[in-house]
PDB file of C-alpha atoms in Angstrom:
ATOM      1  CA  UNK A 244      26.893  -5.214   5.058  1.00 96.00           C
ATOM      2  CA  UNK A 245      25.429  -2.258   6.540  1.00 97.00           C
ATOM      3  CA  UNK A 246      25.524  -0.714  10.573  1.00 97.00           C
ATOM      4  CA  UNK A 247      24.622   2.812  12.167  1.00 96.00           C
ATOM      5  CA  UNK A 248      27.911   2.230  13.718  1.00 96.00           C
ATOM      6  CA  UNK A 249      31.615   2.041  12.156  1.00 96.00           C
ATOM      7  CA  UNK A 250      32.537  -0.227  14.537  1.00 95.00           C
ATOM      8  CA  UNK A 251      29.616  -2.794  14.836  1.00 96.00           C
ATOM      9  CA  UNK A 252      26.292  -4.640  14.462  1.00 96.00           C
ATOM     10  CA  UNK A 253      27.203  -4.801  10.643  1.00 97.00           C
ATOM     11  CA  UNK A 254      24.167  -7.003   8.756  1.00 96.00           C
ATOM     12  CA  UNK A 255      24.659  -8.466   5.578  1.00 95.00           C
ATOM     13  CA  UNK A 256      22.099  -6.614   3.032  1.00 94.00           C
ATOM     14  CA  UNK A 257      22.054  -9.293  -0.189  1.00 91.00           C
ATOM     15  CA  UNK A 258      23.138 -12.854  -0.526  1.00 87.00           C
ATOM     16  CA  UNK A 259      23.519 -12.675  -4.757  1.00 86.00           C
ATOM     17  CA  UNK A 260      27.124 -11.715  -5.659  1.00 85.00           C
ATOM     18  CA  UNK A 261      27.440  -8.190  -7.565  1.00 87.00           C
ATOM     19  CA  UNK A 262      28.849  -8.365 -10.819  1.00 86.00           C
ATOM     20  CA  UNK A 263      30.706  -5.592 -11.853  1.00 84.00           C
ATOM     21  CA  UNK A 264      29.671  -3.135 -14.376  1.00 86.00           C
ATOM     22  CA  UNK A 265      32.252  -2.857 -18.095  1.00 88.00           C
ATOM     23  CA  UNK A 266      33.680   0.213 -16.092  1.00 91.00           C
ATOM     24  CA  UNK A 267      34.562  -2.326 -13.656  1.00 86.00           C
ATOM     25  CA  UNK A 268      32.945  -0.630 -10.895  1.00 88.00           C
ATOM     26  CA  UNK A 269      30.386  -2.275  -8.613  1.00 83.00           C
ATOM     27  CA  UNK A 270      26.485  -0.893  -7.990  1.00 85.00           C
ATOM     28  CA  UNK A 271      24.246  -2.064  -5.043  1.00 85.00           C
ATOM     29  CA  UNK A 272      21.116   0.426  -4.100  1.00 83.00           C
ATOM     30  CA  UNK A 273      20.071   0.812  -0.515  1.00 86.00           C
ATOM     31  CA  UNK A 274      16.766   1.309  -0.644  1.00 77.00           C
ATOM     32  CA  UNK A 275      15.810   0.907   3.398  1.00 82.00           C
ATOM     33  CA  UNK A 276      17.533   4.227   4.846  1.00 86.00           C
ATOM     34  CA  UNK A 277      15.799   6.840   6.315  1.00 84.00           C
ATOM     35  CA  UNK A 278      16.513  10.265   5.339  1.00 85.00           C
ATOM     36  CA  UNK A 279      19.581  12.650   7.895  1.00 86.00           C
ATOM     37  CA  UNK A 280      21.110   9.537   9.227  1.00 91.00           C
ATOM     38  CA  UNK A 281      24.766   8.108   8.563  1.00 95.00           C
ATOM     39  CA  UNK A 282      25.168   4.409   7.596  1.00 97.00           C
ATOM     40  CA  UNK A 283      28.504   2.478   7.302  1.00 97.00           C
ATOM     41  CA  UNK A 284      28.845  -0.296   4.867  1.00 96.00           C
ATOM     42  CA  UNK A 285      31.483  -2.972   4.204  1.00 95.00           C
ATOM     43  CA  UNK A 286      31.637  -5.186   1.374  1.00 92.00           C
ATOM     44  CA  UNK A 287      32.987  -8.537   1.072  1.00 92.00           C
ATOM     45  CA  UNK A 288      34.923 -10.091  -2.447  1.00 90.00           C
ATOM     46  CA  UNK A 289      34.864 -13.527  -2.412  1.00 88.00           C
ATOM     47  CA  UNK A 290      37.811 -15.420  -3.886  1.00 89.00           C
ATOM     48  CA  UNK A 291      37.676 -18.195  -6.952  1.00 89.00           C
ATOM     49  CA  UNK A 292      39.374 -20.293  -4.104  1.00 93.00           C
ATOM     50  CA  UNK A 293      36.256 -19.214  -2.167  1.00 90.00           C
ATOM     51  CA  UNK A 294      38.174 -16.859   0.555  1.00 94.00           C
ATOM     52  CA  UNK A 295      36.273 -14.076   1.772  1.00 93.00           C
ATOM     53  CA  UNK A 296      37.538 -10.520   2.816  1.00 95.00           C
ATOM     54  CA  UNK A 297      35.412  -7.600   4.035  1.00 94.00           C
ATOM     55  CA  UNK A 298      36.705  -3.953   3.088  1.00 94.00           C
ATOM     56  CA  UNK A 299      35.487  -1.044   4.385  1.00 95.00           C
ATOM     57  CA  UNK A 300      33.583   0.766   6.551  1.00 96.00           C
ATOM     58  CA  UNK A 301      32.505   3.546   3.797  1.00 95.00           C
ATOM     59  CA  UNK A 302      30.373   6.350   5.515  1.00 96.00           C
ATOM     60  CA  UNK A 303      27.012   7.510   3.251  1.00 95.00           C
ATOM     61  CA  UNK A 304      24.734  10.617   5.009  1.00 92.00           C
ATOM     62  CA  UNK A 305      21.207  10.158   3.525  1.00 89.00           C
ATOM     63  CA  UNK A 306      20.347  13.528   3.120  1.00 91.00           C
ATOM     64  CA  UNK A 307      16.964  14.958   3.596  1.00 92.00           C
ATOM     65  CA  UNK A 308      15.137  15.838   0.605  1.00 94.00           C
ATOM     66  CA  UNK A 309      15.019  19.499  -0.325  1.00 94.00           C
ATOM     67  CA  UNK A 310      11.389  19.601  -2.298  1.00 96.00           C
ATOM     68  CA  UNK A 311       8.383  17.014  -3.233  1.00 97.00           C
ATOM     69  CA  UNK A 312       9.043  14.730  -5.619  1.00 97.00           C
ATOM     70  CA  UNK A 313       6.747  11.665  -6.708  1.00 98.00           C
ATOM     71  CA  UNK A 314       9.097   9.311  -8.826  1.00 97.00           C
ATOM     72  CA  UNK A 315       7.496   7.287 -12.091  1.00 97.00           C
ATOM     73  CA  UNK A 316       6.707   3.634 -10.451  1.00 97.00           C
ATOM     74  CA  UNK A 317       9.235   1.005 -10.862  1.00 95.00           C
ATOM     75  CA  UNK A 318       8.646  -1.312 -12.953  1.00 96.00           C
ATOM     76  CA  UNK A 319       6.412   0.248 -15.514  1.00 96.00           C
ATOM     77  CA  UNK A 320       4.529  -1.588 -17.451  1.00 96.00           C
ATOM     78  CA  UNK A 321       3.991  -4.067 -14.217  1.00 97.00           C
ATOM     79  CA  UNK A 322       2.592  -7.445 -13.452  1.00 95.00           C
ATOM     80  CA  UNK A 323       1.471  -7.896 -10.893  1.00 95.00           C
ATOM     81  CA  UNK A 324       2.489  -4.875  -8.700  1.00 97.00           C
ATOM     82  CA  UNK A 325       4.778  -1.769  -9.011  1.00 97.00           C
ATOM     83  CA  UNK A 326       6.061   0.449  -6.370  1.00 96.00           C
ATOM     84  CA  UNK A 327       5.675   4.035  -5.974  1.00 97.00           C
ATOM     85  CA  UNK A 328       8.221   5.821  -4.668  1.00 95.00           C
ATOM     86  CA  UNK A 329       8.417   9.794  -3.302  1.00 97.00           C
ATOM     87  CA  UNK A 330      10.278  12.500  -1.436  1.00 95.00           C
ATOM     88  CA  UNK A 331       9.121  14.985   1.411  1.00 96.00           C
ATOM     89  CA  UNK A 332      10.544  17.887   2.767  1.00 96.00           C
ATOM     90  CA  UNK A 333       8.525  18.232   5.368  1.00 95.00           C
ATOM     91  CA  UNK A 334       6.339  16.624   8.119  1.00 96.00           C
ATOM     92  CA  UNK A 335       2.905  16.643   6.021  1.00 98.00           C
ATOM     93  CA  UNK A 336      -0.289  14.478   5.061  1.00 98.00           C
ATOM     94  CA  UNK A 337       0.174  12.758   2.355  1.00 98.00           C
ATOM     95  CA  UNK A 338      -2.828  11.350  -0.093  1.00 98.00           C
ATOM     96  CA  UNK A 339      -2.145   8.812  -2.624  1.00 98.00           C
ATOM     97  CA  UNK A 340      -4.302   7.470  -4.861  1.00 98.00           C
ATOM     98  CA  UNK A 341      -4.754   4.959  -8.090  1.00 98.00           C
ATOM     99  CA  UNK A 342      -7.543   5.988 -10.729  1.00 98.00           C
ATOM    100  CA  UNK A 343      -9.297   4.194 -13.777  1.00 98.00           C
ATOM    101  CA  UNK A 344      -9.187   5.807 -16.923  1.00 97.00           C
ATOM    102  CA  UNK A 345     -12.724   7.093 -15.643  1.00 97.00           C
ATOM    103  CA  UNK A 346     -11.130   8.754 -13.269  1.00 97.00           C
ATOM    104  CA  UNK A 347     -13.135   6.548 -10.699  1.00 97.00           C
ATOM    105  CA  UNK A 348     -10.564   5.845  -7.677  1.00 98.00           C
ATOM    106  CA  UNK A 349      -9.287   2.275  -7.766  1.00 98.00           C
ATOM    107  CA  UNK A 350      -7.694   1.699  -4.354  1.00 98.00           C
ATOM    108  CA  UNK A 351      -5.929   4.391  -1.835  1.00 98.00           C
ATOM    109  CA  UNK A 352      -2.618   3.673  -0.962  1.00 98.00           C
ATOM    110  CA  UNK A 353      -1.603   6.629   1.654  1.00 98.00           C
ATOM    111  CA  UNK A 354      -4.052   8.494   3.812  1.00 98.00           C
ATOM    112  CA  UNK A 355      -1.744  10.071   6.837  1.00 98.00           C
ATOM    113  CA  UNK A 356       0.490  12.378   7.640  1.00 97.00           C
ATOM    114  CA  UNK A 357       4.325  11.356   7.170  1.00 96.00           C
ATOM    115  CA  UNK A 358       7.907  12.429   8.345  1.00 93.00           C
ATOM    116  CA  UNK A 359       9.834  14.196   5.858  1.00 93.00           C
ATOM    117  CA  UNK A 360      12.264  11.265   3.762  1.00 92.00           C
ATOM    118  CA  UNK A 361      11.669   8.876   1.134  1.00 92.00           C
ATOM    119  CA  UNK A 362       8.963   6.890   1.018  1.00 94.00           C
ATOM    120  CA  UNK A 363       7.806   4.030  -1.210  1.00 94.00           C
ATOM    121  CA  UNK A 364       4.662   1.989  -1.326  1.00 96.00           C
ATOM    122  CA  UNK A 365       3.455  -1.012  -3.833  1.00 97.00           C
ATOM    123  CA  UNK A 366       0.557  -1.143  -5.317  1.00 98.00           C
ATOM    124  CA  UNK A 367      -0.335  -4.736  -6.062  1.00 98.00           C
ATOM    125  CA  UNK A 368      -2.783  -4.225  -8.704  1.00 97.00           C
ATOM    126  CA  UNK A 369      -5.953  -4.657  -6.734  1.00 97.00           C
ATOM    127  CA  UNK A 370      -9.086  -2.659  -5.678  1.00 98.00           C
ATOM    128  CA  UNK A 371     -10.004  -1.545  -2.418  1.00 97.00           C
ATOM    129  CA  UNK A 372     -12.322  -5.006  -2.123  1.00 97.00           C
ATOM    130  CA  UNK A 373      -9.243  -6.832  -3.102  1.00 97.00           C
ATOM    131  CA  UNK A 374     -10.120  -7.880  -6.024  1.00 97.00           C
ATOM    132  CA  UNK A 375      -7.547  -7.751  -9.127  1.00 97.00           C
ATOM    133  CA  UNK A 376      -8.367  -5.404 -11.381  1.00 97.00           C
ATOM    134  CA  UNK A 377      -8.065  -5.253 -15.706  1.00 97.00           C
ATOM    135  CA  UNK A 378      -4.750  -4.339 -17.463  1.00 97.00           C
ATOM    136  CA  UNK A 379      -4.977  -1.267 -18.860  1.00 97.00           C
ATOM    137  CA  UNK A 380      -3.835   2.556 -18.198  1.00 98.00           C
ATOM    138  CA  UNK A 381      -3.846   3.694 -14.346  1.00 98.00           C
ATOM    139  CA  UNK A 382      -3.123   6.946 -13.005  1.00 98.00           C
ATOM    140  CA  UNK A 383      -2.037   7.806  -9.666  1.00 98.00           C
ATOM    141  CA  UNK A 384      -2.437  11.356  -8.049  1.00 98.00           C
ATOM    142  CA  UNK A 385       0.054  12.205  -5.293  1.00 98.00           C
ATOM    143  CA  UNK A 386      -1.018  15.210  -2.600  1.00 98.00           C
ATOM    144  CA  UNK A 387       0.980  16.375   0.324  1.00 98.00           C
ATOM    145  CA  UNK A 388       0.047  19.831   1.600  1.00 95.00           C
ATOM    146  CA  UNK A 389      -0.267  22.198  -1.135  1.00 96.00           C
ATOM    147  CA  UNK A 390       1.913  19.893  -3.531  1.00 97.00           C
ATOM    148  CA  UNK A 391       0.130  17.593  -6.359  1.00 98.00           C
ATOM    149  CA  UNK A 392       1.063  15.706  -9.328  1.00 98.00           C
ATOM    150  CA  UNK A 393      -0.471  13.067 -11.561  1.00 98.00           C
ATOM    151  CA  UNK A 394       1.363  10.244 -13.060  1.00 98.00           C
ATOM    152  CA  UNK A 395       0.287   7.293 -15.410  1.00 98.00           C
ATOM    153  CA  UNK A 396       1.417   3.610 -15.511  1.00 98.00           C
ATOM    154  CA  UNK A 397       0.100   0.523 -17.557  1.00 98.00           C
ATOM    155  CA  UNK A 398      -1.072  -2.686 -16.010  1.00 98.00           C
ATOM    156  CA  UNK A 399      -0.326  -5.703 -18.590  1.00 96.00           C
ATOM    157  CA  UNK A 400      -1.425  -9.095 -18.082  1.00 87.00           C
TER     158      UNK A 400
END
């Protein structure tokens, strides 16, 4: 469960139970936070007698990200569509872009300026006309400001 407050308005996140890992310690990922905010989350154990019992609030400060980074897309090889995620600093315009092997552009994903924080977008394998396109070796080029970098992923069918 997740709030903005310790005290209330807590929403449950997942409805699959969270096996532990061999360390015996349990993982979930938050990915829908926004960057210099505080979020309180409670978990709840559930009982082989099916009794239920929340724990917590636990505090977590998203912090802002420090420099640019554009992460490899998750998953990688995909079918039928990955997601790209990256980090800004700073208020900026962001381009992002997916490229043949031609380096013809396949489809533009970003085109606008956005506040600094993590960001992630999916690419769903398809052109700009919508159509799907061919597996096969994609890049896709990442610009905000002055900052660019190039990645590759693979398309498999």
């Amino acid at each position: 469960y997740r709030s903005t407050d310790p005290e209330q308005g807590f929403l449950k996140l997942n409805t699959e139970i969270i096996k532990p890992a061999k360390s015996g310690e349990y993982r979930f990922v938050d990915n829908n936070v926004d960057a210099g905010h505080t979020y309180y989350y409670k978990i709840e154990d559930v009982s082989f007698d099916g009794k239920r019992t929340l724990h917590g609030p636990v505090a977590a400060q998203v912090e802002m990200p420090v420099e640019f980074v554009l992460e490899q897309n998750y998953p990688n090889p995909f079918n039928p569509e990955t997601t790209i995620r990256f980090a800004l600093p700073k208020r900026v315009h962001v381009y992002l872009a997916i490229y043949n092997v031609l380096g013809q552009e396949v489809r533009v994903l970003v085109d606008r300026e956005l506040m600094p924080g993590y960001h992630s977008f999916v690419w769903d394998g398809r052109d700009k006309a919508g159509r799907k396109v061919n597996s096969g070796l994609y890049y896709y080029r990442f610009r905000a400001g002055e900052f660019t970098t190039v990645k590759k992923m693979l398309l498999l069918k």
